[in-house]
Amino acid sequence: MTAELDLTRLRVLAAVARTGSVTAAAKELHYAQPSVSHHLSRLEADAGIPLLQRHGRGVRLTEAGRLLASRAEEILGRVEGARRELDALAGLRAGRARLAAFPSALATLVPDAVARLVQEHPGLSVGLVEHEPPDAVAALQSGAVDVALVFEHVDVRHARTMDDLSRFESTTIMDDPVNLVTAADLDAAPGPGTPPDLRTFGDDEWIAGCERCRADLVARCAAVGFAPRIAFETDDYVAVQALVAARAGVSLLPGLTLRAHRHPGIATAPLPGALRRVMALTVGPPAPPAEALIRQLVAAGAAVTA
């Protein structure tokens, strides 16, 4: 009667089959050669059938040995897969995901994603910090956060407006439309459903946002033949809207900023083809808690765009 087969001995047999000798298997497994020979002898006793035979100064597998070695690889693969799944489950029950995100995402996407996450995984905790994209990327590189929620403007030439991000794993969360923002009572404000023409505002003063938003504004105005006269600069989208409502200028704002806060004295119209892409970045494949957070950020993005 065949005895229960030991996983360690199966691992040794698989290594012998893979490397072609006891010596090479011992080296691969970091075992002493006598230890490998001992495991093989015990495995043969457990199997109740010869698994190896002498061949010159070495050994080779018998037909039974080759069959068991093949099955051993399958068994060990399944065991390792189960171990990974258990580790992932343990991480989701008591793990932590740290996120850096820009302000309008923290006010819109992130609360929904975190609420969904803690409902699905009550033992998971989330750490949040507000950072504009360059600082979020720096925090990700330093290991201070697990996920960086960033954006890129897709300008009129469809060129990237941030440094190369190919060194990170990237997941698109949503495409956020960019809107022309004017005072609600401005005569030149586009009517409902009317695509805005930036040239209409070539002589107006403009209110610019962060460095990346300003670059996108300048590029879009240049594409239609003028350089915007930037009268005010602020990263605060609440202040931008208040200034626009007070007729201090016009501006471009992404949809998430308008979802987070909307001044009653403004009018908005999406600029055709203008968007910023919101992405979640990680260094390499995300750990289970970070992966679960990204999955919920994608769901939150889908809910916004729907």
mmCIF file of C-alpha atoms in Angstrom:
data_model
loop_
_atom_site.group_PDB
_atom_site.id
_atom_site.type_symbol
_atom_site.label_atom_id
_atom_site.label_comp_id
_atom_site.label_asym_id
_atom_site.label_seq_id
_atom_site.Cartn_x
_atom_site.Cartn_y
_atom_site.Cartn_z
ATOM 1 C CA MET A 1 0.000 0.000 0.000
ATOM 2 C CA THR A 2 1.387 3.434 -0.991
ATOM 3 C CA ALA A 3 2.121 5.714 1.960
ATOM 4 C CA GLU A 4 1.257 9.402 2.062
ATOM 5 C CA LEU A 5 3.662 11.349 -0.160
ATOM 6 C CA ASP A 6 5.678 14.129 1.486
ATOM 7 C CA LEU A 7 5.814 17.505 -0.285
ATOM 8 C CA THR A 8 9.493 18.053 0.502
ATOM 9 C CA ARG A 9 10.406 14.697 -1.035
ATOM 10 C CA LEU A 10 8.272 15.457 -4.079
ATOM 11 C CA ARG A 11 10.111 18.769 -4.419
ATOM 12 C CA VAL A 12 13.435 16.908 -4.367
ATOM 13 C CA LEU A 13 12.285 14.436 -7.031
ATOM 14 C CA ALA A 14 11.041 17.277 -9.242
ATOM 15 C CA ALA A 15 14.414 19.011 -8.895
ATOM 16 C CA VAL A 16 16.286 15.843 -9.906
ATOM 17 C CA ALA A 17 14.041 15.471 -12.961
ATOM 18 C CA ARG A 18 14.498 19.146 -13.840
ATOM 19 C CA THR A 19 18.279 19.347 -13.355
ATOM 20 C CA GLY A 20 19.224 15.834 -14.453
ATOM 21 C CA SER A 21 21.289 14.754 -11.437
ATOM 22 C CA VAL A 22 21.319 14.475 -7.664
ATOM 23 C CA THR A 23 24.291 16.845 -7.429
ATOM 24 C CA ALA A 24 22.587 19.563 -9.486
ATOM 25 C CA ALA A 25 19.337 19.119 -7.549
ATOM 26 C CA ALA A 26 21.194 19.510 -4.237
ATOM 27 C CA LYS A 27 22.787 22.715 -5.513
ATOM 28 C CA GLU A 28 19.455 24.132 -6.726
ATOM 29 C CA LEU A 29 17.688 23.321 -3.457
ATOM 30 C CA HIS A 30 20.647 24.340 -1.258
ATOM 31 C CA TYR A 31 20.659 20.880 0.325
ATOM 32 C CA ALA A 32 23.596 18.630 1.106
ATOM 33 C CA GLN A 33 23.856 15.799 -1.412
ATOM 34 C CA PRO A 34 23.374 13.073 1.237
ATOM 35 C CA SER A 35 20.157 14.815 2.301
ATOM 36 C CA VAL A 36 18.833 14.679 -1.272
ATOM 37 C CA SER A 37 19.697 10.977 -1.519
ATOM 38 C CA HIS A 38 17.950 10.343 1.810
ATOM 39 C CA HIS A 39 14.752 12.109 0.669
ATOM 40 C CA LEU A 40 14.736 10.118 -2.559
ATOM 41 C CA SER A 41 15.141 6.830 -0.700
ATOM 42 C CA ARG A 42 12.301 7.677 1.646
ATOM 43 C CA LEU A 43 10.107 8.726 -1.278
ATOM 44 C CA GLU A 44 10.740 5.391 -3.017
ATOM 45 C CA ALA A 45 9.750 3.605 0.175
ATOM 46 C CA ASP A 46 6.583 5.686 0.432
ATOM 47 C CA ALA A 47 5.702 5.087 -3.230
ATOM 48 C CA GLY A 48 6.371 1.344 -2.980
ATOM 49 C CA ILE A 49 7.995 1.280 -6.428
ATOM 50 C CA PRO A 50 11.498 2.157 -7.741
ATOM 51 C CA LEU A 51 11.741 5.745 -8.883
ATOM 52 C CA LEU A 52 15.447 5.868 -9.846
ATOM 53 C CA GLN A 53 17.978 3.491 -11.308
ATOM 54 C CA ARG A 54 21.745 3.609 -11.533
ATOM 55 C CA HIS A 55 23.091 4.911 -14.811
ATOM 56 C CA GLY A 56 26.870 5.074 -15.090
ATOM 57 C CA ARG A 57 28.100 7.226 -12.216
ATOM 58 C CA GLY A 58 24.697 8.847 -11.756
ATOM 59 C CA VAL A 59 21.020 7.996 -11.695
ATOM 60 C CA ARG A 60 18.066 8.367 -14.000
ATOM 61 C CA LEU A 61 14.338 8.239 -13.396
ATOM 62 C CA THR A 62 12.354 5.091 -14.033
ATOM 63 C CA GLU A 63 9.018 5.314 -15.823
ATOM 64 C CA ALA A 64 7.327 5.560 -12.426
ATOM 65 C CA GLY A 65 9.829 8.223 -11.401
ATOM 66 C CA ARG A 66 9.099 10.293 -14.496
ATOM 67 C CA LEU A 67 5.359 9.993 -13.925
ATOM 68 C CA LEU A 68 5.625 11.024 -10.276
ATOM 69 C CA ALA A 69 8.026 13.879 -11.079
ATOM 70 C CA SER A 70 5.556 15.238 -13.619
ATOM 71 C CA ARG A 71 2.714 15.053 -11.123
ATOM 72 C CA ALA A 72 4.954 16.545 -8.434
ATOM 73 C CA GLU A 73 5.429 19.715 -10.507
ATOM 74 C CA GLU A 74 1.655 20.033 -10.820
ATOM 75 C CA ILE A 75 1.097 19.386 -7.110
ATOM 76 C CA LEU A 76 3.779 21.845 -6.015
ATOM 77 C CA GLY A 77 2.405 24.481 -8.390
ATOM 78 C CA ARG A 78 -1.070 24.094 -6.922
ATOM 79 C CA VAL A 79 0.261 24.255 -3.368
ATOM 80 C CA GLU A 80 2.218 27.423 -4.167
ATOM 81 C CA GLY A 81 -0.870 28.924 -5.795
ATOM 82 C CA ALA A 82 -2.932 28.128 -2.717
ATOM 83 C CA ARG A 83 -0.266 29.691 -0.503
ATOM 84 C CA ARG A 84 -0.353 32.894 -2.556
ATOM 85 C CA GLU A 85 -4.138 33.010 -2.373
ATOM 86 C CA LEU A 86 -4.046 32.547 1.404
ATOM 87 C CA ASP A 87 -1.415 35.284 1.746
ATOM 88 C CA ALA A 88 -3.599 37.584 -0.357
ATOM 89 C CA LEU A 89 -6.648 36.767 1.765
ATOM 90 C CA ALA A 90 -4.710 37.429 4.961
ATOM 91 C CA GLY A 91 -3.483 40.736 3.534
ATOM 92 C CA LEU A 92 -7.035 41.816 2.714
ATOM 93 C CA ARG A 93 -8.240 40.897 6.189
ATOM 94 C CA ALA A 94 -5.609 42.835 8.090
ATOM 95 C CA GLY A 95 -3.594 44.798 5.521
ATOM 96 C CA ARG A 96 -3.136 48.473 4.785
ATOM 97 C CA ALA A 97 -3.129 50.468 1.557
ATOM 98 C CA ARG A 98 -1.527 53.931 1.475
ATOM 99 C CA LEU A 99 -2.731 56.364 -1.204
ATOM 100 C CA ALA A 100 -1.497 59.753 -2.388
ATOM 101 C CA ALA A 101 -4.058 61.678 -4.453
ATOM 102 C CA PHE A 102 -4.620 65.166 -5.848
ATOM 103 C CA PRO A 103 -7.274 67.398 -4.196
ATOM 104 C CA SER A 104 -10.229 67.018 -6.563
ATOM 105 C CA ALA A 105 -9.816 63.222 -6.579
ATOM 106 C CA LEU A 106 -9.709 63.191 -2.770
ATOM 107 C CA ALA A 107 -13.000 65.082 -2.768
ATOM 108 C CA THR A 108 -14.753 62.869 -5.332
ATOM 109 C CA LEU A 109 -13.302 59.492 -6.357
ATOM 110 C CA VAL A 110 -11.487 58.550 -3.173
ATOM 111 C CA PRO A 111 -14.353 58.693 -0.613
ATOM 112 C CA ASP A 112 -16.500 56.421 -2.784
ATOM 113 C CA ALA A 113 -13.617 54.004 -3.399
ATOM 114 C CA VAL A 114 -12.653 53.842 0.290
ATOM 115 C CA ALA A 115 -16.273 53.293 1.354
ATOM 116 C CA ARG A 116 -16.615 50.414 -1.116
ATOM 117 C CA LEU A 117 -13.274 48.976 -0.024
ATOM 118 C CA VAL A 118 -13.909 48.900 3.725
ATOM 119 C CA GLN A 119 -17.376 47.478 3.135
ATOM 120 C CA GLU A 120 -15.909 44.633 1.084
ATOM 121 C CA HIS A 121 -12.856 44.142 3.341
ATOM 122 C CA PRO A 122 -13.668 45.416 6.859
ATOM 123 C CA GLY A 123 -10.211 44.553 8.221
ATOM 124 C CA LEU A 124 -8.390 46.622 5.616
ATOM 125 C CA SER A 125 -7.224 50.118 6.546
ATOM 126 C CA VAL A 126 -6.422 52.971 4.177
ATOM 127 C CA GLY A 127 -3.944 55.797 4.668
ATOM 128 C CA LEU A 128 -4.566 58.975 2.652
ATOM 129 C CA VAL A 129 -2.335 61.931 1.872
ATOM 130 C CA GLU A 130 -2.971 64.886 -0.455
ATOM 131 C CA HIS A 131 -0.301 65.408 -3.125
ATOM 132 C CA GLU A 132 -0.208 66.936 -6.582
ATOM 133 C CA PRO A 133 1.064 64.400 -9.163
ATOM 134 C CA PRO A 134 4.828 65.159 -8.975
ATOM 135 C CA ASP A 135 4.833 64.873 -5.183
ATOM 136 C CA ALA A 136 2.625 61.761 -5.344
ATOM 137 C CA VAL A 137 5.111 60.105 -7.710
ATOM 138 C CA ALA A 138 7.983 61.051 -5.389
ATOM 139 C CA ALA A 139 6.126 59.539 -2.418
ATOM 140 C CA LEU A 140 5.529 56.361 -4.419
ATOM 141 C CA GLN A 141 9.200 56.095 -5.388
ATOM 142 C CA SER A 142 10.324 56.576 -1.794
ATOM 143 C CA GLY A 143 7.939 53.894 -0.510
ATOM 144 C CA ALA A 144 5.891 56.361 1.534
ATOM 145 C CA VAL A 145 2.706 55.273 -0.301
ATOM 146 C CA ASP A 146 1.584 52.156 -2.158
ATOM 147 C CA VAL A 147 -0.552 53.877 -4.800
ATOM 148 C CA ALA A 148 -0.190 57.298 -6.438
ATOM 149 C CA LEU A 149 -3.340 58.732 -8.018
ATOM 150 C CA VAL A 150 -2.144 61.181 -10.666
ATOM 151 C CA PHE A 151 -3.325 62.812 -13.868
ATOM 152 C CA GLU A 152 -1.912 63.752 -17.243
ATOM 153 C CA HIS A 153 -3.338 66.372 -19.565
ATOM 154 C CA VAL A 154 -3.732 65.150 -23.110
ATOM 155 C CA ASP A 155 -2.970 68.384 -24.922
ATOM 156 C CA VAL A 156 -3.844 69.400 -28.450
ATOM 157 C CA ARG A 157 -0.874 67.457 -29.832
ATOM 158 C CA HIS A 158 -1.810 64.395 -27.768
ATOM 159 C CA ALA A 159 1.608 64.568 -26.113
ATOM 160 C CA ARG A 160 2.256 63.548 -22.525
ATOM 161 C CA THR A 161 2.617 66.412 -20.091
ATOM 162 C CA MET A 162 4.366 64.528 -17.283
ATOM 163 C CA ASP A 163 7.691 62.734 -17.099
ATOM 164 C CA ASP A 164 7.855 59.213 -18.507
ATOM 165 C CA LEU A 165 5.771 56.950 -16.281
ATOM 166 C CA SER A 166 6.682 53.673 -18.009
ATOM 167 C CA ARG A 167 8.721 52.599 -14.971
ATOM 168 C CA PHE A 168 5.463 52.234 -13.032
ATOM 169 C CA GLU A 169 2.520 49.894 -13.299
ATOM 170 C CA SER A 170 -0.353 52.103 -14.474
ATOM 171 C CA THR A 171 -4.127 51.607 -14.337
ATOM 172 C CA THR A 172 -6.431 54.116 -16.030
ATOM 173 C CA ILE A 173 -9.153 55.205 -13.617
ATOM 174 C CA MET A 174 -11.064 57.592 -15.898
ATOM 175 C CA ASP A 175 -10.813 60.316 -18.525
ATOM 176 C CA ASP A 176 -11.816 63.625 -16.954
ATOM 177 C CA PRO A 177 -13.210 66.214 -19.434
ATOM 178 C CA VAL A 178 -11.801 69.746 -19.323
ATOM 179 C CA ASN A 179 -14.369 72.552 -19.280
ATOM 180 C CA LEU A 180 -14.371 76.209 -20.196
ATOM 181 C CA VAL A 181 -15.591 78.140 -17.149
ATOM 182 C CA THR A 182 -17.100 81.619 -17.482
ATOM 183 C CA ALA A 183 -19.334 83.863 -15.408
ATOM 184 C CA ALA A 184 -22.928 82.711 -15.758
ATOM 185 C CA ASP A 185 -24.089 86.170 -16.863
ATOM 186 C CA LEU A 186 -21.260 86.711 -19.363
ATOM 187 C CA ASP A 187 -22.627 87.533 -22.817
ATOM 188 C CA ALA A 188 -19.950 85.421 -24.510
ATOM 189 C CA ALA A 189 -20.684 82.327 -22.402
ATOM 190 C CA PRO A 190 -21.486 79.371 -24.700
ATOM 191 C CA GLY A 191 -25.127 78.365 -24.799
ATOM 192 C CA PRO A 192 -26.280 74.906 -23.698
ATOM 193 C CA GLY A 193 -24.913 72.234 -26.018
ATOM 194 C CA THR A 194 -22.751 74.733 -27.914
ATOM 195 C CA PRO A 195 -19.043 73.736 -28.129
ATOM 196 C CA PRO A 196 -16.948 76.646 -26.850
ATOM 197 C CA ASP A 197 -14.476 78.441 -29.101
ATOM 198 C CA LEU A 198 -11.458 79.636 -27.129
ATOM 199 C CA ARG A 199 -10.778 82.359 -29.707
ATOM 200 C CA THR A 200 -13.896 84.122 -28.450
ATOM 201 C CA PHE A 201 -11.973 84.780 -25.226
ATOM 202 C CA GLY A 202 -8.635 85.778 -26.770
ATOM 203 C CA ASP A 203 -8.874 89.282 -25.293
ATOM 204 C CA ASP A 204 -10.081 88.155 -21.855
ATOM 205 C CA GLU A 205 -7.974 87.685 -18.767
ATOM 206 C CA TRP A 206 -7.437 84.067 -17.706
ATOM 207 C CA ILE A 207 -7.102 82.321 -14.380
ATOM 208 C CA ALA A 208 -4.573 79.470 -14.434
ATOM 209 C CA GLY A 209 -4.240 76.543 -12.067
ATOM 210 C CA CYS A 210 -1.338 74.220 -11.256
ATOM 211 C CA GLU A 211 1.749 74.003 -13.456
ATOM 212 C CA ARG A 212 0.361 71.141 -15.554
ATOM 213 C CA CYS A 213 -3.041 72.828 -15.895
ATOM 214 C CA ARG A 214 -1.366 76.070 -16.929
ATOM 215 C CA ALA A 215 0.714 74.267 -19.574
ATOM 216 C CA ASP A 216 -2.432 72.663 -20.978
ATOM 217 C CA LEU A 217 -4.241 76.030 -21.046
ATOM 218 C CA VAL A 218 -1.357 77.749 -22.852
ATOM 219 C CA ALA A 219 -1.049 74.912 -25.405
ATOM 220 C CA ARG A 220 -4.761 74.938 -26.204
ATOM 221 C CA CYS A 221 -4.871 78.696 -26.650
ATOM 222 C CA ALA A 222 -1.730 78.615 -28.805
ATOM 223 C CA ALA A 223 -3.325 75.971 -31.026
ATOM 224 C CA VAL A 224 -6.098 78.404 -31.957
ATOM 225 C CA GLY A 225 -3.780 81.375 -32.414
ATOM 226 C CA PHE A 226 -3.379 83.378 -29.231
ATOM 227 C CA ALA A 227 -1.435 83.525 -25.973
ATOM 228 C CA PRO A 228 -3.693 83.826 -22.925
ATOM 229 C CA ARG A 229 -3.220 86.826 -20.645
ATOM 230 C CA ILE A 230 -2.944 85.100 -17.273
ATOM 231 C CA ALA A 231 -4.049 87.489 -14.546
ATOM 232 C CA PHE A 232 -4.330 85.064 -11.617
ATOM 233 C CA GLU A 233 -2.762 81.726 -10.680
ATOM 234 C CA THR A 234 -4.086 79.443 -7.971
ATOM 235 C CA ASP A 235 -4.318 75.695 -7.366
ATOM 236 C CA ASP A 236 -7.540 76.218 -5.388
ATOM 237 C CA TYR A 237 -10.437 75.324 -7.686
ATOM 238 C CA VAL A 238 -12.914 76.907 -5.252
ATOM 239 C CA ALA A 239 -11.034 80.211 -5.576
ATOM 240 C CA VAL A 240 -10.883 79.854 -9.371
ATOM 241 C CA GLN A 241 -14.666 79.528 -9.550
ATOM 242 C CA ALA A 242 -15.214 82.471 -7.220
ATOM 243 C CA LEU A 243 -12.922 84.649 -9.321
ATOM 244 C CA VAL A 244 -14.661 83.589 -12.527
ATOM 245 C CA ALA A 245 -18.090 84.275 -11.003
ATOM 246 C CA ALA A 246 -16.827 87.743 -10.036
ATOM 247 C CA ARG A 247 -15.836 88.324 -13.716
ATOM 248 C CA ALA A 248 -12.144 88.495 -12.837
ATOM 249 C CA GLY A 249 -11.408 86.212 -15.794
ATOM 250 C CA VAL A 250 -12.235 82.920 -17.482
ATOM 251 C CA SER A 251 -10.622 79.547 -16.914
ATOM 252 C CA LEU A 252 -10.400 75.872 -17.793
ATOM 253 C CA LEU A 253 -11.322 73.350 -15.100
ATOM 254 C CA PRO A 254 -11.541 69.533 -15.136
ATOM 255 C CA GLY A 255 -14.861 67.858 -14.410
ATOM 256 C CA LEU A 256 -13.795 66.459 -11.028
ATOM 257 C CA THR A 257 -13.193 69.963 -9.653
ATOM 258 C CA LEU A 258 -16.726 70.948 -10.691
ATOM 259 C CA ARG A 259 -18.117 67.767 -9.148
ATOM 260 C CA ALA A 260 -16.308 68.537 -5.880
ATOM 261 C CA HIS A 261 -17.578 72.139 -5.780
ATOM 262 C CA ARG A 262 -19.705 74.210 -8.132
ATOM 263 C CA HIS A 263 -20.189 77.935 -7.686
ATOM 264 C CA PRO A 264 -23.742 79.033 -8.588
ATOM 265 C CA GLY A 265 -22.399 82.022 -10.495
ATOM 266 C CA ILE A 266 -20.508 80.141 -13.207
ATOM 267 C CA ALA A 267 -21.341 78.557 -16.540
ATOM 268 C CA THR A 268 -19.408 75.609 -17.917
ATOM 269 C CA ALA A 269 -19.052 73.877 -21.275
ATOM 270 C CA PRO A 270 -16.854 70.877 -22.090
ATOM 271 C CA LEU A 271 -14.020 71.698 -24.477
ATOM 272 C CA PRO A 272 -14.148 69.235 -27.409
ATOM 273 C CA GLY A 273 -11.360 66.656 -27.165
ATOM 274 C CA ALA A 274 -9.893 68.149 -24.003
ATOM 275 C CA LEU A 275 -9.327 65.792 -21.107
ATOM 276 C CA ARG A 276 -6.973 64.764 -18.384
ATOM 277 C CA ARG A 277 -6.352 61.082 -17.808
ATOM 278 C CA VAL A 278 -6.557 59.956 -14.179
ATOM 279 C CA MET A 279 -4.281 56.996 -13.400
ATOM 280 C CA ALA A 280 -3.277 54.866 -10.421
ATOM 281 C CA LEU A 281 0.447 54.108 -10.307
ATOM 282 C CA THR A 282 2.301 51.417 -8.366
ATOM 283 C CA VAL A 283 5.903 50.240 -8.274
ATOM 284 C CA GLY A 284 5.594 46.790 -9.831
ATOM 285 C CA PRO A 285 2.466 44.655 -9.447
ATOM 286 C CA PRO A 286 0.394 45.939 -6.510
ATOM 287 C CA ALA A 287 0.116 43.986 -3.266
ATOM 288 C CA PRO A 288 -3.397 42.638 -2.528
ATOM 289 C CA PRO A 289 -4.556 45.643 -0.416
ATOM 290 C CA ALA A 290 -3.349 48.131 -3.043
ATOM 291 C CA GLU A 291 -4.847 46.026 -5.841
ATOM 292 C CA ALA A 292 -8.208 46.003 -4.057
ATOM 293 C CA LEU A 293 -8.042 49.794 -3.627
ATOM 294 C CA ILE A 294 -7.260 50.329 -7.314
ATOM 295 C CA ARG A 295 -10.151 48.096 -8.275
ATOM 296 C CA GLN A 296 -12.501 50.298 -6.237
ATOM 297 C CA LEU A 297 -10.999 53.480 -7.714
ATOM 298 C CA VAL A 298 -11.786 52.107 -11.193
ATOM 299 C CA ALA A 299 -15.366 51.448 -10.063
ATOM 300 C CA ALA A 300 -15.640 54.971 -8.653
ATOM 301 C CA GLY A 301 -14.297 56.421 -11.905
ATOM 302 C CA ALA A 302 -16.823 54.416 -13.903
ATOM 303 C CA ALA A 303 -19.633 55.715 -11.699
ATOM 304 C CA VAL A 304 -18.537 59.322 -12.307
ATOM 305 C CA THR A 305 -18.238 58.979 -16.079
ATOM 306 C CA ALA A 306 -21.573 57.154 -16.288
#
